[in-house]
Amino acid sequence: MEGIQHPIPRTVEEVFSDFRGRRAGLIKALSTDVQKFYHQCDPEKENLCLYGLPNETWEVNLPVEEVPPELPEPALGINFARDGMLEKDWISLVAVHSDSWLISVAFYFGARFGFGKNERKRLFQMINDLPTIFEVVTGNAKQSKDQSANHNSSKSKSSGGKPRHSESHTKASKMSPPPREEDESGDEEEDDEQGAVCGACGDNYGGDEFWICCDACEKWFHGKCVKITPAKAENIKHYKCPSCSTSKKMKA
């Protein structure tokens, strides 16, 4: 249940901004904050829900008591399934339900404030340009095809050749997303124009941003999203993202 009151979005742009804020919060819960999220979902507690908030934060809480609720509610009782399945499968399941909830909230606002056909279509197109939460947390976002191929190529070069951006070691190749190769298929090339996608926030790659790649899952992240600076990255031989580090600790 949301404890803080947020402005009610009334235009397509405001609804999309609300969507992006809630989405960012949910991605944090299921990636960089996954250990905290996991421990809050105690199966011994009552029915719990995962809420994404417009200010890019998240909370695990009991469902609202009002019937019907002011906004559509997320999946109920996510904590009960936590210990009955593999952690990654549980996280993926929560991600799918979170994607469904985000869509329902966005189109609830659209219906409430009388969005017409063109407004609904524009809202959906804006939402559809972003990877789903499921795609982000499972590594199935759009960038995976080109990014994985180029990343593997740069790693293979480290033994007998030189990385494109470094003559001394492969570390530099970890610190900025690899260039996209031209695709023979026109449709594929058009689809991949979005470029790389951050494994934490889901936003696309910007040429002026510092990125780093996880050596375990091979996902790319904004340095700011995982709190790694270029200077700090220079001293990291094998980088593991928060999710991979957390998974290792939980298995231990």
Short mmCIF file of C-alpha atoms in Angstrom, two decimals:
data_model
loop_
_atom_site.label_atom_id
_atom_site.label_comp_id
_atom_site.label_asym_id
_atom_site.label_seq_id
_atom_site.Cartn_x
_atom_site.Cartn_y
_atom_site.Cartn_z
CA MET A 1 0.00 0.00 0.00
CA GLU A 2 1.41 3.38 -0.96
CA GLY A 3 1.94 5.54 2.10
CA ILE A 4 2.95 8.69 0.22
CA GLN A 5 0.48 10.67 -1.87
CA HIS A 6 1.67 11.36 -5.43
CA PRO A 7 0.19 13.73 -8.03
CA ILE A 8 -2.43 12.05 -10.23
CA PRO A 9 -1.27 11.95 -13.87
CA ARG A 10 -3.81 13.36 -16.33
CA THR A 11 -2.02 13.61 -19.71
CA VAL A 12 -0.32 10.94 -21.81
CA GLU A 13 3.08 12.35 -20.90
CA GLU A 14 2.24 12.42 -17.18
CA VAL A 15 0.90 8.86 -17.25
CA PHE A 16 4.06 7.69 -19.04
CA SER A 17 6.23 9.52 -16.51
CA ASP A 18 4.31 7.77 -13.71
CA PHE A 19 4.81 4.45 -15.52
CA ARG A 20 8.56 4.98 -15.86
CA GLY A 21 8.95 5.95 -12.23
CA ARG A 22 7.08 2.88 -10.97
CA ARG A 23 8.94 0.66 -13.45
CA ALA A 24 12.34 1.96 -12.29
CA GLY A 25 11.43 1.22 -8.69
CA LEU A 26 10.32 -2.32 -9.51
CA ILE A 27 13.50 -2.99 -11.50
CA LYS A 28 15.57 -1.88 -8.51
CA ALA A 29 13.65 -4.27 -6.25
CA LEU A 30 14.28 -7.20 -8.60
CA SER A 31 17.90 -6.43 -9.47
CA THR A 32 20.13 -4.10 -7.46
CA ASP A 33 17.97 -4.37 -4.29
CA VAL A 34 17.06 -8.03 -4.78
CA GLN A 35 18.58 -9.24 -1.49
CA LYS A 36 16.58 -6.69 0.50
CA PHE A 37 13.44 -7.53 -1.47
CA TYR A 38 13.97 -11.27 -0.95
CA HIS A 39 14.23 -10.94 2.83
CA GLN A 40 11.15 -8.68 3.06
CA CYS A 41 9.02 -11.33 1.34
CA ASP A 42 8.86 -13.62 4.35
CA PRO A 43 6.43 -16.50 3.67
CA GLU A 44 5.47 -16.44 7.36
CA LYS A 45 3.90 -13.00 6.96
CA GLU A 46 0.44 -12.20 5.58
CA ASN A 47 -0.35 -11.68 1.89
CA LEU A 48 2.23 -9.22 0.57
CA CYS A 49 2.41 -7.15 -2.62
CA LEU A 50 5.31 -5.45 -4.40
CA TYR A 51 4.54 -1.80 -5.22
CA GLY A 52 6.53 0.42 -7.58
CA LEU A 53 6.19 4.10 -6.71
CA PRO A 54 6.29 7.10 -9.09
CA ASN A 55 9.44 8.43 -7.39
CA GLU A 56 11.46 5.39 -8.60
CA THR A 57 11.32 3.57 -5.26
CA TRP A 58 9.58 0.36 -4.20
CA GLU A 59 7.96 -1.19 -1.17
CA VAL A 60 6.65 -4.55 -0.04
CA ASN A 61 3.43 -4.09 1.86
CA LEU A 62 -0.02 -5.44 2.62
CA PRO A 63 -2.73 -4.74 0.03
CA VAL A 64 -5.00 -1.75 0.51
CA GLU A 65 -8.14 -2.30 2.55
CA GLU A 66 -10.51 -0.26 0.35
CA VAL A 67 -12.81 -2.25 -1.92
CA PRO A 68 -12.57 -1.47 -4.73
CA PRO A 69 -9.05 0.02 -4.42
CA GLU A 70 -8.18 3.49 -5.70
CA LEU A 71 -5.70 1.95 -8.15
CA PRO A 72 -5.38 -1.57 -9.56
CA GLU A 73 -3.51 -3.78 -7.09
CA PRO A 74 -0.33 -5.82 -7.78
CA ALA A 75 -0.24 -9.62 -7.49
CA LEU A 76 -1.26 -10.70 -4.00
CA GLY A 77 0.74 -13.12 -1.84
CA ILE A 78 4.06 -13.09 -3.72
CA ASN A 79 5.82 -14.06 -0.48
CA PHE A 80 4.02 -17.43 -0.25
CA ALA A 81 5.71 -18.75 -3.40
CA ARG A 82 9.22 -17.58 -2.46
CA ASP A 83 10.51 -20.78 -0.86
CA GLY A 84 8.58 -23.15 -3.11
CA MET A 85 10.60 -22.49 -6.28
CA LEU A 86 14.07 -21.55 -7.46
CA GLU A 87 14.97 -17.96 -6.62
CA LYS A 88 15.48 -16.92 -10.26
CA ASP A 89 12.14 -18.46 -11.23
CA TRP A 90 10.40 -16.66 -8.39
CA ILE A 91 11.99 -13.34 -9.35
CA SER A 92 10.92 -13.90 -12.98
CA LEU A 93 7.36 -14.66 -11.87
CA VAL A 94 7.20 -11.47 -9.81
CA ALA A 95 8.62 -9.56 -12.79
CA VAL A 96 5.87 -10.83 -15.12
CA HIS A 97 3.14 -9.88 -12.64
CA SER A 98 4.80 -6.48 -12.13
CA ASP A 99 4.72 -5.83 -15.90
CA SER A 100 1.01 -6.66 -15.95
CA TRP A 101 0.36 -4.37 -12.99
CA LEU A 102 2.19 -1.43 -14.60
CA ILE A 103 0.10 -1.74 -17.75
CA SER A 104 -3.12 -1.92 -15.75
CA VAL A 105 -2.25 1.18 -13.73
CA ALA A 106 -1.31 3.17 -16.85
CA PHE A 107 -4.51 2.28 -18.70
CA TYR A 108 -6.58 2.81 -15.58
CA PHE A 109 -5.44 6.45 -15.66
CA GLY A 110 -6.19 6.54 -19.39
CA ALA A 111 -9.75 5.31 -18.84
CA ARG A 112 -10.30 7.54 -15.82
CA PHE A 113 -9.36 10.69 -17.69
CA GLY A 114 -11.00 9.82 -20.99
CA PHE A 115 -8.05 9.09 -23.27
CA GLY A 116 -9.23 8.62 -26.83
CA LYS A 117 -8.03 6.04 -29.34
CA ASN A 118 -5.02 8.08 -30.48
CA GLU A 119 -3.97 8.91 -26.92
CA ARG A 120 -4.18 5.27 -25.86
CA LYS A 121 -2.19 4.22 -28.92
CA ARG A 122 0.50 6.83 -28.23
CA LEU A 123 0.72 5.77 -24.59
CA PHE A 124 1.11 2.13 -25.52
CA GLN A 125 3.79 2.95 -28.10
CA MET A 126 5.76 4.92 -25.52
CA ILE A 127 5.49 2.02 -23.06
CA ASN A 128 6.32 -0.56 -25.71
CA ASP A 129 9.58 1.23 -26.59
CA LEU A 130 10.93 0.20 -23.17
CA PRO A 131 12.02 -3.36 -22.33
CA THR A 132 9.68 -5.13 -19.93
CA ILE A 133 10.76 -5.70 -16.35
CA PHE A 134 10.87 -9.43 -17.13
CA GLU A 135 13.24 -8.79 -20.04
CA VAL A 136 15.50 -6.63 -17.89
CA VAL A 137 15.80 -8.94 -14.88
CA THR A 138 16.20 -12.12 -16.95
CA GLY A 139 18.66 -10.60 -19.41
CA ASN A 140 16.33 -11.10 -22.37
CA ALA A 141 16.17 -7.42 -23.29
CA LYS A 142 16.59 -6.38 -26.92
CA GLN A 143 20.31 -5.72 -26.65
CA SER A 144 21.24 -9.31 -25.83
CA LYS A 145 21.78 -10.51 -29.43
CA ASP A 146 24.30 -7.94 -30.63
CA GLN A 147 25.73 -7.23 -27.20
CA SER A 148 26.48 -10.85 -26.35
CA ALA A 149 28.05 -11.56 -29.73
CA ASN A 150 30.33 -8.54 -29.58
CA HIS A 151 31.21 -9.05 -25.91
CA ASN A 152 32.22 -12.67 -26.53
CA SER A 153 34.25 -11.53 -29.52
CA SER A 154 36.16 -8.98 -27.46
CA LYS A 155 36.89 -11.60 -24.78
CA SER A 156 38.21 -14.08 -27.31
CA LYS A 157 40.55 -11.44 -28.69
CA SER A 158 42.22 -10.98 -25.31
CA SER A 159 44.33 -14.13 -25.77
CA GLY A 160 45.55 -13.56 -29.31
CA GLY A 161 44.58 -10.04 -30.32
CA LYS A 162 43.80 -6.58 -28.97
CA PRO A 163 40.42 -5.23 -27.84
CA ARG A 164 39.07 -2.41 -29.94
CA HIS A 165 39.35 0.20 -27.16
CA SER A 166 42.43 -1.06 -25.26
CA GLU A 167 45.96 -2.19 -26.15
CA SER A 168 47.02 -3.39 -22.67
CA HIS A 169 44.12 -5.41 -21.24
CA THR A 170 40.48 -6.33 -21.72
CA LYS A 171 39.22 -4.12 -18.88
CA ALA A 172 38.43 -1.22 -21.19
CA SER A 173 36.14 -3.46 -23.22
CA LYS A 174 34.10 -4.02 -20.04
CA MET A 175 33.66 -0.33 -19.42
CA SER A 176 31.66 0.74 -22.47
CA PRO A 177 29.05 -1.23 -24.43
CA PRO A 178 30.49 -2.84 -27.57
CA PRO A 179 29.70 -1.29 -30.98
CA ARG A 180 26.82 -2.80 -32.89
CA GLU A 181 27.66 -4.65 -36.09
CA GLU A 182 25.49 -4.08 -39.12
CA ASP A 183 22.80 -6.73 -39.48
CA GLU A 184 22.03 -8.21 -42.88
CA SER A 185 18.33 -8.12 -42.11
CA GLY A 186 16.70 -4.72 -42.49
CA ASP A 187 14.06 -5.55 -39.91
CA GLU A 188 16.61 -6.65 -37.32
CA GLU A 189 18.68 -3.52 -37.89
CA GLU A 190 15.65 -1.29 -37.35
CA ASP A 191 14.66 -3.18 -34.19
CA ASP A 192 18.16 -2.94 -32.68
CA GLU A 193 18.56 0.81 -33.20
CA GLN A 194 17.74 1.24 -29.53
CA GLY A 195 21.22 -0.16 -28.69
CA ALA A 196 22.31 -1.60 -25.38
CA VAL A 197 20.00 -1.60 -22.36
CA CYS A 198 21.08 -1.20 -18.73
CA GLY A 199 20.47 -4.31 -16.63
CA ALA A 200 19.48 -2.18 -13.64
CA CYS A 201 17.27 0.64 -14.91
CA GLY A 202 16.40 -0.68 -18.39
CA ASP A 203 17.27 2.58 -20.15
CA ASN A 204 19.13 2.63 -23.46
CA TYR A 205 22.82 3.31 -23.93
CA GLY A 206 23.96 6.92 -24.32
CA GLY A 207 27.30 7.67 -25.95
CA ASP A 208 28.39 10.02 -23.16
CA GLU A 209 27.64 7.59 -20.30
CA PHE A 210 30.01 5.27 -18.44
CA TRP A 211 28.97 1.62 -18.53
CA ILE A 212 30.42 -1.59 -17.07
CA CYS A 213 29.79 -5.23 -17.90
CA CYS A 214 29.27 -8.02 -15.35
CA ASP A 215 31.73 -10.89 -15.91
CA ALA A 216 29.22 -13.40 -14.51
CA CYS A 217 25.95 -12.68 -16.37
CA GLU A 218 27.44 -10.45 -19.12
CA LYS A 219 24.79 -7.76 -18.66
CA TRP A 220 25.75 -4.09 -19.09
CA PHE A 221 25.01 -1.47 -16.44
CA HIS A 222 25.23 2.30 -16.09
CA GLY A 223 28.06 2.99 -13.67
CA LYS A 224 25.74 5.26 -11.67
CA CYS A 225 23.14 2.47 -11.33
CA VAL A 226 25.60 0.07 -9.69
CA LYS A 227 27.69 2.79 -7.98
CA ILE A 228 30.86 2.14 -9.97
CA THR A 229 32.99 5.02 -11.26
CA PRO A 230 35.54 4.81 -14.11
CA ALA A 231 38.36 5.20 -11.56
CA LYS A 232 36.97 2.41 -9.39
CA ALA A 233 36.48 0.15 -12.41
CA GLU A 234 40.19 0.41 -13.25
CA ASN A 235 40.96 -1.54 -10.06
CA ILE A 236 38.36 -4.26 -10.60
CA LYS A 237 39.70 -7.40 -12.29
CA HIS A 238 36.44 -9.34 -12.38
CA TYR A 239 33.27 -7.31 -11.87
CA LYS A 240 30.07 -8.92 -10.57
CA CYS A 241 26.81 -6.99 -10.57
CA PRO A 242 24.68 -6.77 -7.40
CA SER A 243 22.36 -9.56 -8.54
CA CYS A 244 25.20 -12.02 -9.24
CA SER A 245 26.95 -11.10 -5.99
CA THR A 246 23.71 -11.59 -4.06
CA SER A 247 22.95 -14.95 -5.70
CA LYS A 248 26.38 -16.22 -4.70
CA LYS A 249 25.85 -15.17 -1.08
CA MET A 250 22.41 -16.79 -0.90
CA LYS A 251 23.73 -20.08 -2.27
CA ALA A 252 26.51 -19.99 0.32
#
